[in-house]
mmCIF file of C-alpha atoms in Angstrom:
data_model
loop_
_atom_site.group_PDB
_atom_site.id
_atom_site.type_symbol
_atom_site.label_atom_id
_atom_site.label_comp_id
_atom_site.label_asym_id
_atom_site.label_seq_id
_atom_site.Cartn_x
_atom_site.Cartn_y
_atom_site.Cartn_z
ATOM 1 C CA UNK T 1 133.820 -43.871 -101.772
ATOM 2 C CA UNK T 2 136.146 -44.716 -98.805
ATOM 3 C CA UNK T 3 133.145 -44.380 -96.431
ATOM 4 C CA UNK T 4 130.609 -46.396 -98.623
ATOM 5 C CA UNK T 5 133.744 -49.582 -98.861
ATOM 6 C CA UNK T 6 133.797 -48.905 -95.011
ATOM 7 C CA UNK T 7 129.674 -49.395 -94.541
ATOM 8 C CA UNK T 8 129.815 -52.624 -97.236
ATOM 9 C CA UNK T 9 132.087 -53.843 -95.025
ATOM 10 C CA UNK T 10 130.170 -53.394 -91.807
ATOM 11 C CA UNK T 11 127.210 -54.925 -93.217
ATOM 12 C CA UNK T 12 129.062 -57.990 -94.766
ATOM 13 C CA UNK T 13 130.911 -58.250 -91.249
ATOM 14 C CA UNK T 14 127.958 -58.287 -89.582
ATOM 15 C CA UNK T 15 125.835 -60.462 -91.444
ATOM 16 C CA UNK T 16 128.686 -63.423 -91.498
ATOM 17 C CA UNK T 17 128.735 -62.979 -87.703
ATOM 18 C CA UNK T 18 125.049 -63.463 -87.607
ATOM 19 C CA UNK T 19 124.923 -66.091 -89.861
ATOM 20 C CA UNK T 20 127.394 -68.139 -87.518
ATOM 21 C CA UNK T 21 125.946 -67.072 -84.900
ATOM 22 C CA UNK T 22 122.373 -69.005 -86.024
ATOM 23 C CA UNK T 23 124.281 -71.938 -87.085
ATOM 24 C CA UNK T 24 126.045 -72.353 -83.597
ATOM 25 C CA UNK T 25 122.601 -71.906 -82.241
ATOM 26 C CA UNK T 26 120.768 -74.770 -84.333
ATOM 27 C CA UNK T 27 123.609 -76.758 -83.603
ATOM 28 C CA UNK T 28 123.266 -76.888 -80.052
ATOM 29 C CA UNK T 29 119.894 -77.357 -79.939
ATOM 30 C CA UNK T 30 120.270 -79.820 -82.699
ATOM 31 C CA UNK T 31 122.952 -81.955 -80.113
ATOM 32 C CA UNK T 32 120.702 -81.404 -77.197
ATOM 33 C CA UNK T 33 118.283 -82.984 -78.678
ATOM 34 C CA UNK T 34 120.452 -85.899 -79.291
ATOM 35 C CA UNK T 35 121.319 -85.999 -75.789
ATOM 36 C CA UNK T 36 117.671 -85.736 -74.419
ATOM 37 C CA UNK T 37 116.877 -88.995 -76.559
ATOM 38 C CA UNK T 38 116.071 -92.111 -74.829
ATOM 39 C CA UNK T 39 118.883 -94.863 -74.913
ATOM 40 C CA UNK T 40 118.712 -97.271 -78.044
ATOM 41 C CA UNK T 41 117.516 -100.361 -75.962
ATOM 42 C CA UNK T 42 116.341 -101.883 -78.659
ATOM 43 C CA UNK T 43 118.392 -104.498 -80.924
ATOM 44 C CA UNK T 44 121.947 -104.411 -80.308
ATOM 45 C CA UNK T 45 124.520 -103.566 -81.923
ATOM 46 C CA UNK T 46 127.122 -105.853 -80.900
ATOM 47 C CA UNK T 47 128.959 -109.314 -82.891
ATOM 48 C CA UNK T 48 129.569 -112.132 -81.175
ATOM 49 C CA UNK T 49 133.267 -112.477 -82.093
ATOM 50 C CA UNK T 50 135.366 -115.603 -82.109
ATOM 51 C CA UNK T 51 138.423 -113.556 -82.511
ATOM 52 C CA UNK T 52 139.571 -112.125 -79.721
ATOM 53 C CA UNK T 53 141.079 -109.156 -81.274
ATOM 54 C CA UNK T 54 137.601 -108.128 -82.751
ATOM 55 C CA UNK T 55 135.820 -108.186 -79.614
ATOM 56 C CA UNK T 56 133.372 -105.240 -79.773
ATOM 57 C CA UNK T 57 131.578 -104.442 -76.958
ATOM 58 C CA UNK T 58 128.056 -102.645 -76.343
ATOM 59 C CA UNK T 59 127.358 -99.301 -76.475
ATOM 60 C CA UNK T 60 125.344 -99.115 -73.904
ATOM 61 C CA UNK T 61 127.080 -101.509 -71.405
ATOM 62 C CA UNK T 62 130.494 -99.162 -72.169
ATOM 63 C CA UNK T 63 128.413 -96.028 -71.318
ATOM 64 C CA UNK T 64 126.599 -97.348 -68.168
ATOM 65 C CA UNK T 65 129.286 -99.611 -66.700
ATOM 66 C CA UNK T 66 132.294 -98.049 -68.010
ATOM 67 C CA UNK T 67 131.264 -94.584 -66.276
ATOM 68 C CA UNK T 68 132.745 -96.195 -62.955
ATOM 69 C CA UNK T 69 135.356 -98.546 -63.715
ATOM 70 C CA UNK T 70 137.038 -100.315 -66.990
ATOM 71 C CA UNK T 71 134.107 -102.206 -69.017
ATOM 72 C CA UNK T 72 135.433 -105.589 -68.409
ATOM 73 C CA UNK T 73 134.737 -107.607 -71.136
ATOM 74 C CA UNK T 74 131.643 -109.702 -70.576
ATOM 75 C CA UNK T 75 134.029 -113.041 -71.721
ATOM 76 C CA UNK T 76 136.003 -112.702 -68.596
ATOM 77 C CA UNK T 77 132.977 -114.235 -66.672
ATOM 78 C CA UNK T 78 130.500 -117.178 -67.256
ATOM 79 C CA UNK T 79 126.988 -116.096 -68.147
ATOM 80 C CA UNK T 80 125.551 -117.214 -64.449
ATOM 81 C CA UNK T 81 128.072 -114.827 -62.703
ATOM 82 C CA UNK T 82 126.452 -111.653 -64.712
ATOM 83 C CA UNK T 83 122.895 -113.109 -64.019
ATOM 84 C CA UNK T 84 124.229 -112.716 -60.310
ATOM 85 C CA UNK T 85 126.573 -109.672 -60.988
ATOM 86 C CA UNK T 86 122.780 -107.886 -62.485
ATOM 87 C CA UNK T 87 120.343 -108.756 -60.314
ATOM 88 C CA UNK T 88 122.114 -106.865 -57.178
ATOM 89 C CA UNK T 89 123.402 -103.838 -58.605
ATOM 90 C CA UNK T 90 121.891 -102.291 -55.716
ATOM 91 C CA UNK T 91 124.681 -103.418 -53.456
ATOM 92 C CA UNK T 92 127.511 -103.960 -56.298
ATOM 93 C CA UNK T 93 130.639 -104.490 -54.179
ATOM 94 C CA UNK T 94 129.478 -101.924 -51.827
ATOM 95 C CA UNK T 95 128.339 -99.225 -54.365
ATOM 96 C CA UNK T 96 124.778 -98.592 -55.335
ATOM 97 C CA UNK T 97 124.548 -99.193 -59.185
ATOM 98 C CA UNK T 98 121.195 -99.946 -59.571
ATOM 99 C CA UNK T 99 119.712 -99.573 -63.246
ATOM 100 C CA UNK T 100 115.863 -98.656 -64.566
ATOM 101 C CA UNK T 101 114.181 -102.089 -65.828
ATOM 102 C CA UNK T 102 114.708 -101.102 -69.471
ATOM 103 C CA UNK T 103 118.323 -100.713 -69.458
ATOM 104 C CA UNK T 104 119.398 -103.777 -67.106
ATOM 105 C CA UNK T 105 117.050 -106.185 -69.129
ATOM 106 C CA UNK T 106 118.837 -104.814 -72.067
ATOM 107 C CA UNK T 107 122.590 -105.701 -70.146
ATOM 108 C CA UNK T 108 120.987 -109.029 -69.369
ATOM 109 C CA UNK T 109 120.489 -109.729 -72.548
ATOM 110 C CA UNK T 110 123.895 -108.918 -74.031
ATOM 111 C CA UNK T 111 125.963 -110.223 -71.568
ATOM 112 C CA UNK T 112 124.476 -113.518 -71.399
ATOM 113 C CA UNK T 113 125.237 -113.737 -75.183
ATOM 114 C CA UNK T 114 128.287 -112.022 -74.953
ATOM 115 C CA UNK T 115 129.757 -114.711 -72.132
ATOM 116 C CA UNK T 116 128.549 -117.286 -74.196
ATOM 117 C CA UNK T 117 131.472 -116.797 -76.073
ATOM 118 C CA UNK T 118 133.494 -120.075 -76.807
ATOM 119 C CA UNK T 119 136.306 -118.189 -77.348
ATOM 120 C CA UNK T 120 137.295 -117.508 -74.021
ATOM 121 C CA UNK T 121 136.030 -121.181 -71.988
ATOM 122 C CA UNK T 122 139.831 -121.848 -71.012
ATOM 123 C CA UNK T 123 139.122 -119.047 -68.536
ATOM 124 C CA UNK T 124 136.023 -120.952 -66.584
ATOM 125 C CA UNK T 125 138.520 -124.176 -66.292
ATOM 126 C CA UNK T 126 138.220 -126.010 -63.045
ATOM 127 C CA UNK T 127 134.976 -123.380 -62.358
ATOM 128 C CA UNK T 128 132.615 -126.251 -62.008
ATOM 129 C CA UNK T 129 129.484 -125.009 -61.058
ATOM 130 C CA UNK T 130 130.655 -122.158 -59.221
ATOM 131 C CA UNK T 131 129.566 -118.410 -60.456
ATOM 132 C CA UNK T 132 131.982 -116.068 -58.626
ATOM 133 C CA UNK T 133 131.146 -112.434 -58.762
ATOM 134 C CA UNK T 134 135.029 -111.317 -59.524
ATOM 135 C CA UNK T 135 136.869 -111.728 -62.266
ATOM 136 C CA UNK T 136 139.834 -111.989 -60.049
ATOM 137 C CA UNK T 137 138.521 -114.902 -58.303
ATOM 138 C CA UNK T 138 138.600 -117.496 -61.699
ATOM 139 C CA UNK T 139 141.182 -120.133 -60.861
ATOM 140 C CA UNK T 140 142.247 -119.139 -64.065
ATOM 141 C CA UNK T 141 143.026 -115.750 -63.111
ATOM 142 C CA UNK T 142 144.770 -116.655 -60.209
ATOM 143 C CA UNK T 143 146.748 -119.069 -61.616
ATOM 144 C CA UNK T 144 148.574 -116.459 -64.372
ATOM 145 C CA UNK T 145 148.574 -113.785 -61.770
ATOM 146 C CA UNK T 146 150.412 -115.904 -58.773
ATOM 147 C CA UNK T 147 153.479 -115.186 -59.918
ATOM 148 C CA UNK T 148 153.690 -111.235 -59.832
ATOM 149 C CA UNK T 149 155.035 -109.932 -56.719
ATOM 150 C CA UNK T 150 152.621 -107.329 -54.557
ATOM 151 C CA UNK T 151 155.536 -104.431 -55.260
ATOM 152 C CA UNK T 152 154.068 -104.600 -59.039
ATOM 153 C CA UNK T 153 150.524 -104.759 -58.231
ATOM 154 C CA UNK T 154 148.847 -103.874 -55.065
ATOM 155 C CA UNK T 155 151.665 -101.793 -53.574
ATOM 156 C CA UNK T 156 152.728 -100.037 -56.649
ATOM 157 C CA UNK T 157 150.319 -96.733 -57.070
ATOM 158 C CA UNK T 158 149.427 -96.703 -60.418
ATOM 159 C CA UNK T 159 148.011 -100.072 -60.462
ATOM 160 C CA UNK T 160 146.673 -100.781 -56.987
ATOM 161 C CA UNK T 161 144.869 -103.776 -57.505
ATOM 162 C CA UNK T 162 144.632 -107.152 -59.813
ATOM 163 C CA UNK T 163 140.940 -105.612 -60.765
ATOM 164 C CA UNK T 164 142.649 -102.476 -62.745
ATOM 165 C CA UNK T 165 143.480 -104.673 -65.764
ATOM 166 C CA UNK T 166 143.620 -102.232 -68.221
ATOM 167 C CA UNK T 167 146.804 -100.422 -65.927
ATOM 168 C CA UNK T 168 149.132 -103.404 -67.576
ATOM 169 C CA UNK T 169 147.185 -105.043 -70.001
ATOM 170 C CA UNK T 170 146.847 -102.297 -72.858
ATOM 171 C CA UNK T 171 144.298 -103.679 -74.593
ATOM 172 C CA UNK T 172 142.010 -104.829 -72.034
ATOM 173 C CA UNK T 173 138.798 -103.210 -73.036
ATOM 174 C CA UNK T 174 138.943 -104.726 -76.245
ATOM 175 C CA UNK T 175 139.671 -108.179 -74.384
ATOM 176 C CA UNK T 176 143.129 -109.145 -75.914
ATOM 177 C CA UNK T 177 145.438 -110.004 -72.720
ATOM 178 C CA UNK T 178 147.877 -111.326 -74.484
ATOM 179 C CA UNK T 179 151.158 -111.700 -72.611
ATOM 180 C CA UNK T 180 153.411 -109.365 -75.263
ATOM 181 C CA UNK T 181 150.491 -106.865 -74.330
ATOM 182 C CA UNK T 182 151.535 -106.280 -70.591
ATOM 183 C CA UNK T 183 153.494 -103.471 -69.599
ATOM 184 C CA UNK T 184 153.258 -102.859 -65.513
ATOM 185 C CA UNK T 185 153.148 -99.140 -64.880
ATOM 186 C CA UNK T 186 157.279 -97.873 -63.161
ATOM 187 C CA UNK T 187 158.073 -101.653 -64.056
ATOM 188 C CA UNK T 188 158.204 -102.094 -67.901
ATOM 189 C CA UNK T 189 157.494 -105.083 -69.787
ATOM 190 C CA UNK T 190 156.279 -108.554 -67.916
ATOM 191 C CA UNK T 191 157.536 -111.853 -69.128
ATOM 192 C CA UNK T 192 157.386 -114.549 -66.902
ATOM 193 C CA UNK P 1 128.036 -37.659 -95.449
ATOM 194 C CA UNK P 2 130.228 -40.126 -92.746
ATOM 195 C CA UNK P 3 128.072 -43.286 -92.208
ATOM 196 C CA UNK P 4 127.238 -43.580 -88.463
ATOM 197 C CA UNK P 5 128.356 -47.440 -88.108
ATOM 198 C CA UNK P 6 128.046 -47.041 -84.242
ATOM 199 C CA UNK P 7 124.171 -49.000 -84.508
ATOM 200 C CA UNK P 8 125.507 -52.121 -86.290
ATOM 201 C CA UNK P 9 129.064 -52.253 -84.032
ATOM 202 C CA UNK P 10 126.279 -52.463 -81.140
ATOM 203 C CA UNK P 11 124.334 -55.193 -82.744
ATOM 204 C CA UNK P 12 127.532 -57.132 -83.212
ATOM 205 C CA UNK P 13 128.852 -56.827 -80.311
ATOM 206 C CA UNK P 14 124.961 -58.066 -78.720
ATOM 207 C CA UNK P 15 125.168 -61.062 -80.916
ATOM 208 C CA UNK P 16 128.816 -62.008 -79.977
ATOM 209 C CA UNK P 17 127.738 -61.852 -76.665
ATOM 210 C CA UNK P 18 124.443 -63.531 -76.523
ATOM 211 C CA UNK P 19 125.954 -66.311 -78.465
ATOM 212 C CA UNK P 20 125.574 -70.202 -78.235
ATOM 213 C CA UNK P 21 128.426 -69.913 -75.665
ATOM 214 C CA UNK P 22 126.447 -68.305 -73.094
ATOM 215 C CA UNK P 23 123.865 -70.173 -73.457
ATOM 216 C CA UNK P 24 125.714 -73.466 -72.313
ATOM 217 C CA UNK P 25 125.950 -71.170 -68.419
ATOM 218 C CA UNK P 26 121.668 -71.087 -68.265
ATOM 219 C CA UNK P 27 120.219 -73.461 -65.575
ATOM 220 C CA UNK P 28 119.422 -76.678 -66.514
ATOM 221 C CA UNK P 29 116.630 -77.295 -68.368
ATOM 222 C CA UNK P 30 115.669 -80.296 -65.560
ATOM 223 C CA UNK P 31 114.988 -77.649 -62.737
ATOM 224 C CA UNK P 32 111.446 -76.631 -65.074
ATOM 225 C CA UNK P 33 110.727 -80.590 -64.161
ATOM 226 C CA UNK P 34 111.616 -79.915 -60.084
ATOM 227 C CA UNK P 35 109.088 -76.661 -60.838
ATOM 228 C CA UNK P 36 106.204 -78.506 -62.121
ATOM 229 C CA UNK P 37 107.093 -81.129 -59.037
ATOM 230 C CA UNK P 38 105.778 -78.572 -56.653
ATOM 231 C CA UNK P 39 109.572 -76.582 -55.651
ATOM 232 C CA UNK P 40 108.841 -73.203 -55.305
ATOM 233 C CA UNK P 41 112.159 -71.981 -54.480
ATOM 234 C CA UNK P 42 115.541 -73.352 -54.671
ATOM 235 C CA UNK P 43 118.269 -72.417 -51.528
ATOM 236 C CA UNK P 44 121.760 -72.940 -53.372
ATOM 237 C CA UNK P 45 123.293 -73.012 -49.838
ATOM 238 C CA UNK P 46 120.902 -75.962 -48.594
ATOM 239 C CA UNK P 47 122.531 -77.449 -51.966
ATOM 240 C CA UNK P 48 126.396 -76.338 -51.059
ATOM 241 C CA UNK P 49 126.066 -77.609 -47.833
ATOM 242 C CA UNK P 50 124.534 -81.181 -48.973
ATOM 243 C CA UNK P 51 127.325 -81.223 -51.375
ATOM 244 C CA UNK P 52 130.131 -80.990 -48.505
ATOM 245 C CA UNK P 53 128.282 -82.824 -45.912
ATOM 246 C CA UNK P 54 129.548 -86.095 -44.883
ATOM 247 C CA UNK P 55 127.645 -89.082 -43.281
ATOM 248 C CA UNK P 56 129.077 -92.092 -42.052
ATOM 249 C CA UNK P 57 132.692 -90.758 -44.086
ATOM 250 C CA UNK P 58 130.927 -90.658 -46.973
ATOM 251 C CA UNK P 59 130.302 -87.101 -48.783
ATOM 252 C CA UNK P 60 129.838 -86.582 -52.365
ATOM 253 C CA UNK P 61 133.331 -85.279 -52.308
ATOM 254 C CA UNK P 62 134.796 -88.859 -51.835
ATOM 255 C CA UNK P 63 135.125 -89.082 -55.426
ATOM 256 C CA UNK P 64 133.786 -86.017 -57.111
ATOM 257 C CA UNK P 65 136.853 -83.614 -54.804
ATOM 258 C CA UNK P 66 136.335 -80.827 -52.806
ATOM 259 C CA UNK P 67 136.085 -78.232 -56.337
ATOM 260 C CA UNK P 68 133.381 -79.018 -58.159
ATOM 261 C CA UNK P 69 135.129 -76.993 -61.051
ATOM 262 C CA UNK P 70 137.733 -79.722 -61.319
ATOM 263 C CA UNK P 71 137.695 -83.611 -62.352
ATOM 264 C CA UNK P 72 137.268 -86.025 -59.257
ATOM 265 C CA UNK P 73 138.163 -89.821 -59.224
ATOM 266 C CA UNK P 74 136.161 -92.782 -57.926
ATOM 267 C CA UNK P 75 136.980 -93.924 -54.608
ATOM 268 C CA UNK P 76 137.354 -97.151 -55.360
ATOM 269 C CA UNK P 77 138.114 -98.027 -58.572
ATOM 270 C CA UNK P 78 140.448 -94.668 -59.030
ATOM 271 C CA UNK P 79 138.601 -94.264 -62.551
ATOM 272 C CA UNK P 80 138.392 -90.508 -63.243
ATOM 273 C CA UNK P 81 135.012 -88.337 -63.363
ATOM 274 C CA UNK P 82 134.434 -85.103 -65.508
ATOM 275 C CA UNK P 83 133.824 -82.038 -63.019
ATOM 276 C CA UNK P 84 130.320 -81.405 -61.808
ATOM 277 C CA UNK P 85 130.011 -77.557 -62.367
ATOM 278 C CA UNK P 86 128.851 -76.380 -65.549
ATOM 279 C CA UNK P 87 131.290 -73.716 -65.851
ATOM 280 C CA UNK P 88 133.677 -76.571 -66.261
ATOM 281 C CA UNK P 89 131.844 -79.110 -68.358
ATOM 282 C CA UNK P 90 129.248 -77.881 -70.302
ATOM 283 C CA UNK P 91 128.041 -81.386 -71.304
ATOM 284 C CA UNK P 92 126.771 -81.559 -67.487
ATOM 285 C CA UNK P 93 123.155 -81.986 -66.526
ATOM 286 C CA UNK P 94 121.721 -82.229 -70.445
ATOM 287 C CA UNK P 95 120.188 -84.966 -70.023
ATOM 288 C CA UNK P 96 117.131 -85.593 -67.788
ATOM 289 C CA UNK P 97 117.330 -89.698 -67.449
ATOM 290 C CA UNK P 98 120.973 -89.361 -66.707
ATOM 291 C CA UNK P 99 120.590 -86.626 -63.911
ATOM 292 C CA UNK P 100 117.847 -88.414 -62.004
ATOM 293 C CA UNK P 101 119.682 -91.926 -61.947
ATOM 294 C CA UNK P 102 122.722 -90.751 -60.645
ATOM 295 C CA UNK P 103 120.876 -88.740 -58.042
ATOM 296 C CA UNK P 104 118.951 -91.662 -56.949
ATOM 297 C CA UNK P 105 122.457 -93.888 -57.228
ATOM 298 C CA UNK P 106 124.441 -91.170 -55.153
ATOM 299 C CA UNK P 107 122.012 -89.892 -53.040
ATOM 300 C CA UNK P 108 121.622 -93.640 -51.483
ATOM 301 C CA UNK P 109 125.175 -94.502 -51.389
ATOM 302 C CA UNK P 110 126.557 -91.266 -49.282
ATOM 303 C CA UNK P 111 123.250 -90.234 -47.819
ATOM 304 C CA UNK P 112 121.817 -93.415 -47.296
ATOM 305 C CA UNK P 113 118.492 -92.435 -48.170
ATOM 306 C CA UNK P 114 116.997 -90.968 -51.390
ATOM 307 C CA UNK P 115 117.365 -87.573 -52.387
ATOM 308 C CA UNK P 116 114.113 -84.913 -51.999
ATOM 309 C CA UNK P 117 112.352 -83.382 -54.982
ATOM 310 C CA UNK P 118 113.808 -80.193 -52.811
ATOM 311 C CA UNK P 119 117.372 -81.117 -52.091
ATOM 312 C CA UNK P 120 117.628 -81.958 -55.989
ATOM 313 C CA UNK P 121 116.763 -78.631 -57.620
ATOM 314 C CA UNK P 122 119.036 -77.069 -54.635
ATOM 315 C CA UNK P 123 122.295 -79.461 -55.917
ATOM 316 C CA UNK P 124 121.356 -78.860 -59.072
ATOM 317 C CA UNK P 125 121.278 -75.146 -58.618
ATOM 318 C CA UNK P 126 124.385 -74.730 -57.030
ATOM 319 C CA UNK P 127 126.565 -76.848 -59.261
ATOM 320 C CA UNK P 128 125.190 -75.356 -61.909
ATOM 321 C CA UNK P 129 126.137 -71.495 -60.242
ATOM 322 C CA UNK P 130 129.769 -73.091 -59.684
#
């Protein structure tokens, strides 16, 4: 009796461990297939926003520009700086970045409409006709920036540089900068 | 009669180990393509070496680190990247698109020249083995 219990128990023992074991197989395969899938170029998936707090950005822009620095929000610049910013990602500030046809047309696209924004036009004040290729360079920018010492910014290590928003602003990627947002990294909150 | 379980133990153990987890540690599926592109053997030191050499200060170690096995962080913009070897990130070379245009990205920026068919499969290889 003891010995049959024993064998039930093998079996039932074994056959759970096989059963998992097929269902951890299907789904791997089942994700790498996911992964091997092309990128949804198509229609995007994106809103236009007027509210800042709401600002959604691309899927695909997060994954392909967001792999080497923050995904800046495509309001931060005026729609002829990314037409310049995507037409030399072969030499993008020194890196090679260079997209397949497919997936830069498909940038284009949203981040001319995405810049469009009228949500975010105090930024391009006093811009004219210029289309500067940093964010950092908007007279804008550099007028609510001129007032933080170096120590904060470029000499303080866990911010380095005015281009690492998200180190103070905390919720950069989703484009709020809102001054009750900041907090500088080893120097607490900012109110100027 | 005592049942002789020894058979089905064996089995269990074989299907423990033969599991989905193993198979995450098999070369990448992307070396087949490198095959059918006319490599006939891969030389995983040609592929350490490329990985460690520098040119003009650049190596591939200027943001990935000097262990593969381990996360590196862009030179410039300090954002961090996933380790390369695939006994460290699983999720690594899955995905054929994605492997070819960082290898054309990279290859230009620290090499300065595109990458061979050759000196792919080889990288590939070795991170892979690390």
């Amino acid at each position: 009796m003891k010995h049959k219990t024993m064998m039930i128990m093998g079996y039932a023992l074994l056959a759970s461990v096989l059963t998992f074991s097929f269902y951890g197989m299907g789904q791997s395969l089942a994700s790498s297939n996911d992964k091997y899938g092309e990128h949804d170029t198509g229609e995007m998936e994106y809103e236009d926003s007027k509210q800042h707090a709401a600002t959604k950005q691309y899927p695909l822009y997060v994954d392909e520009c967001g792999s080497c620095h923050m995904a800046y929000p495509a309001q931060l610049l005026p729609p002829a700086s990314w037409q310049k910013i995507m037409r030399g990602l072969d030499d993008h500030f020194g890196e090679n970045a260079e997209l397949d046809t497919t997936t830069r047309q498909a940038l284009e696209k949203y981040l001319s409409k995405a810049s469009s924004s009228r949500s975010y036009q105090k930024l391009f004040r006093n811009l004219g006709n210029q289309a500067p290729l940093r964010i950092t360079e908007l007279p804008y920018f550099v007028h609510e920036h001129d007032e933080i010492p170096s120590r904060f910014i470029q000499a303080n290590d866990k911010v380095s540089s005015l281009s690492q928003c998200n180190a103070c602003h905390q919720n950069a990627e989703r484009g709020q900068f809102d001054e009750d947002d900041v907090t500088i990294p080893g120097v607490g909150r900012w109110d100027d | 009669m005592k049942p002789d379980l020894t058979p089905s133990i064996c089995l269990l153990i074989a299907v423990v180990l033969s599991g989905p987890a193993r198979a995450a540690q098999d070369p990448p599926r992307h070396l087949q393509t490198y095959r059918q592109q006319g490599v006939d053997q891969v030389d995983i030191q040609n592929g350490r070496q490329l990985w460690y050499s520098t040119v003009n200060q650049r190596s591939c170690t200027s943001c990935h680190g000097d262990n593969p096995a381990k996360a590196g962080k862009h030179v410039k913009t300090g954002k961090a990247i996933q380790p390369m070897a695939l006994s460290a990130n699983a999720e690594r070379f899955q995905d054929a698109k994605k492997i070819e245009k960082w290898f054309l990205r990279n290859c230009k920026w620290t090499l300065g020249r595109e990458c061979s068919t050759q000196e792919k499969a080889d990288i590939l290889t070795w991170l892979s083995s690390q």
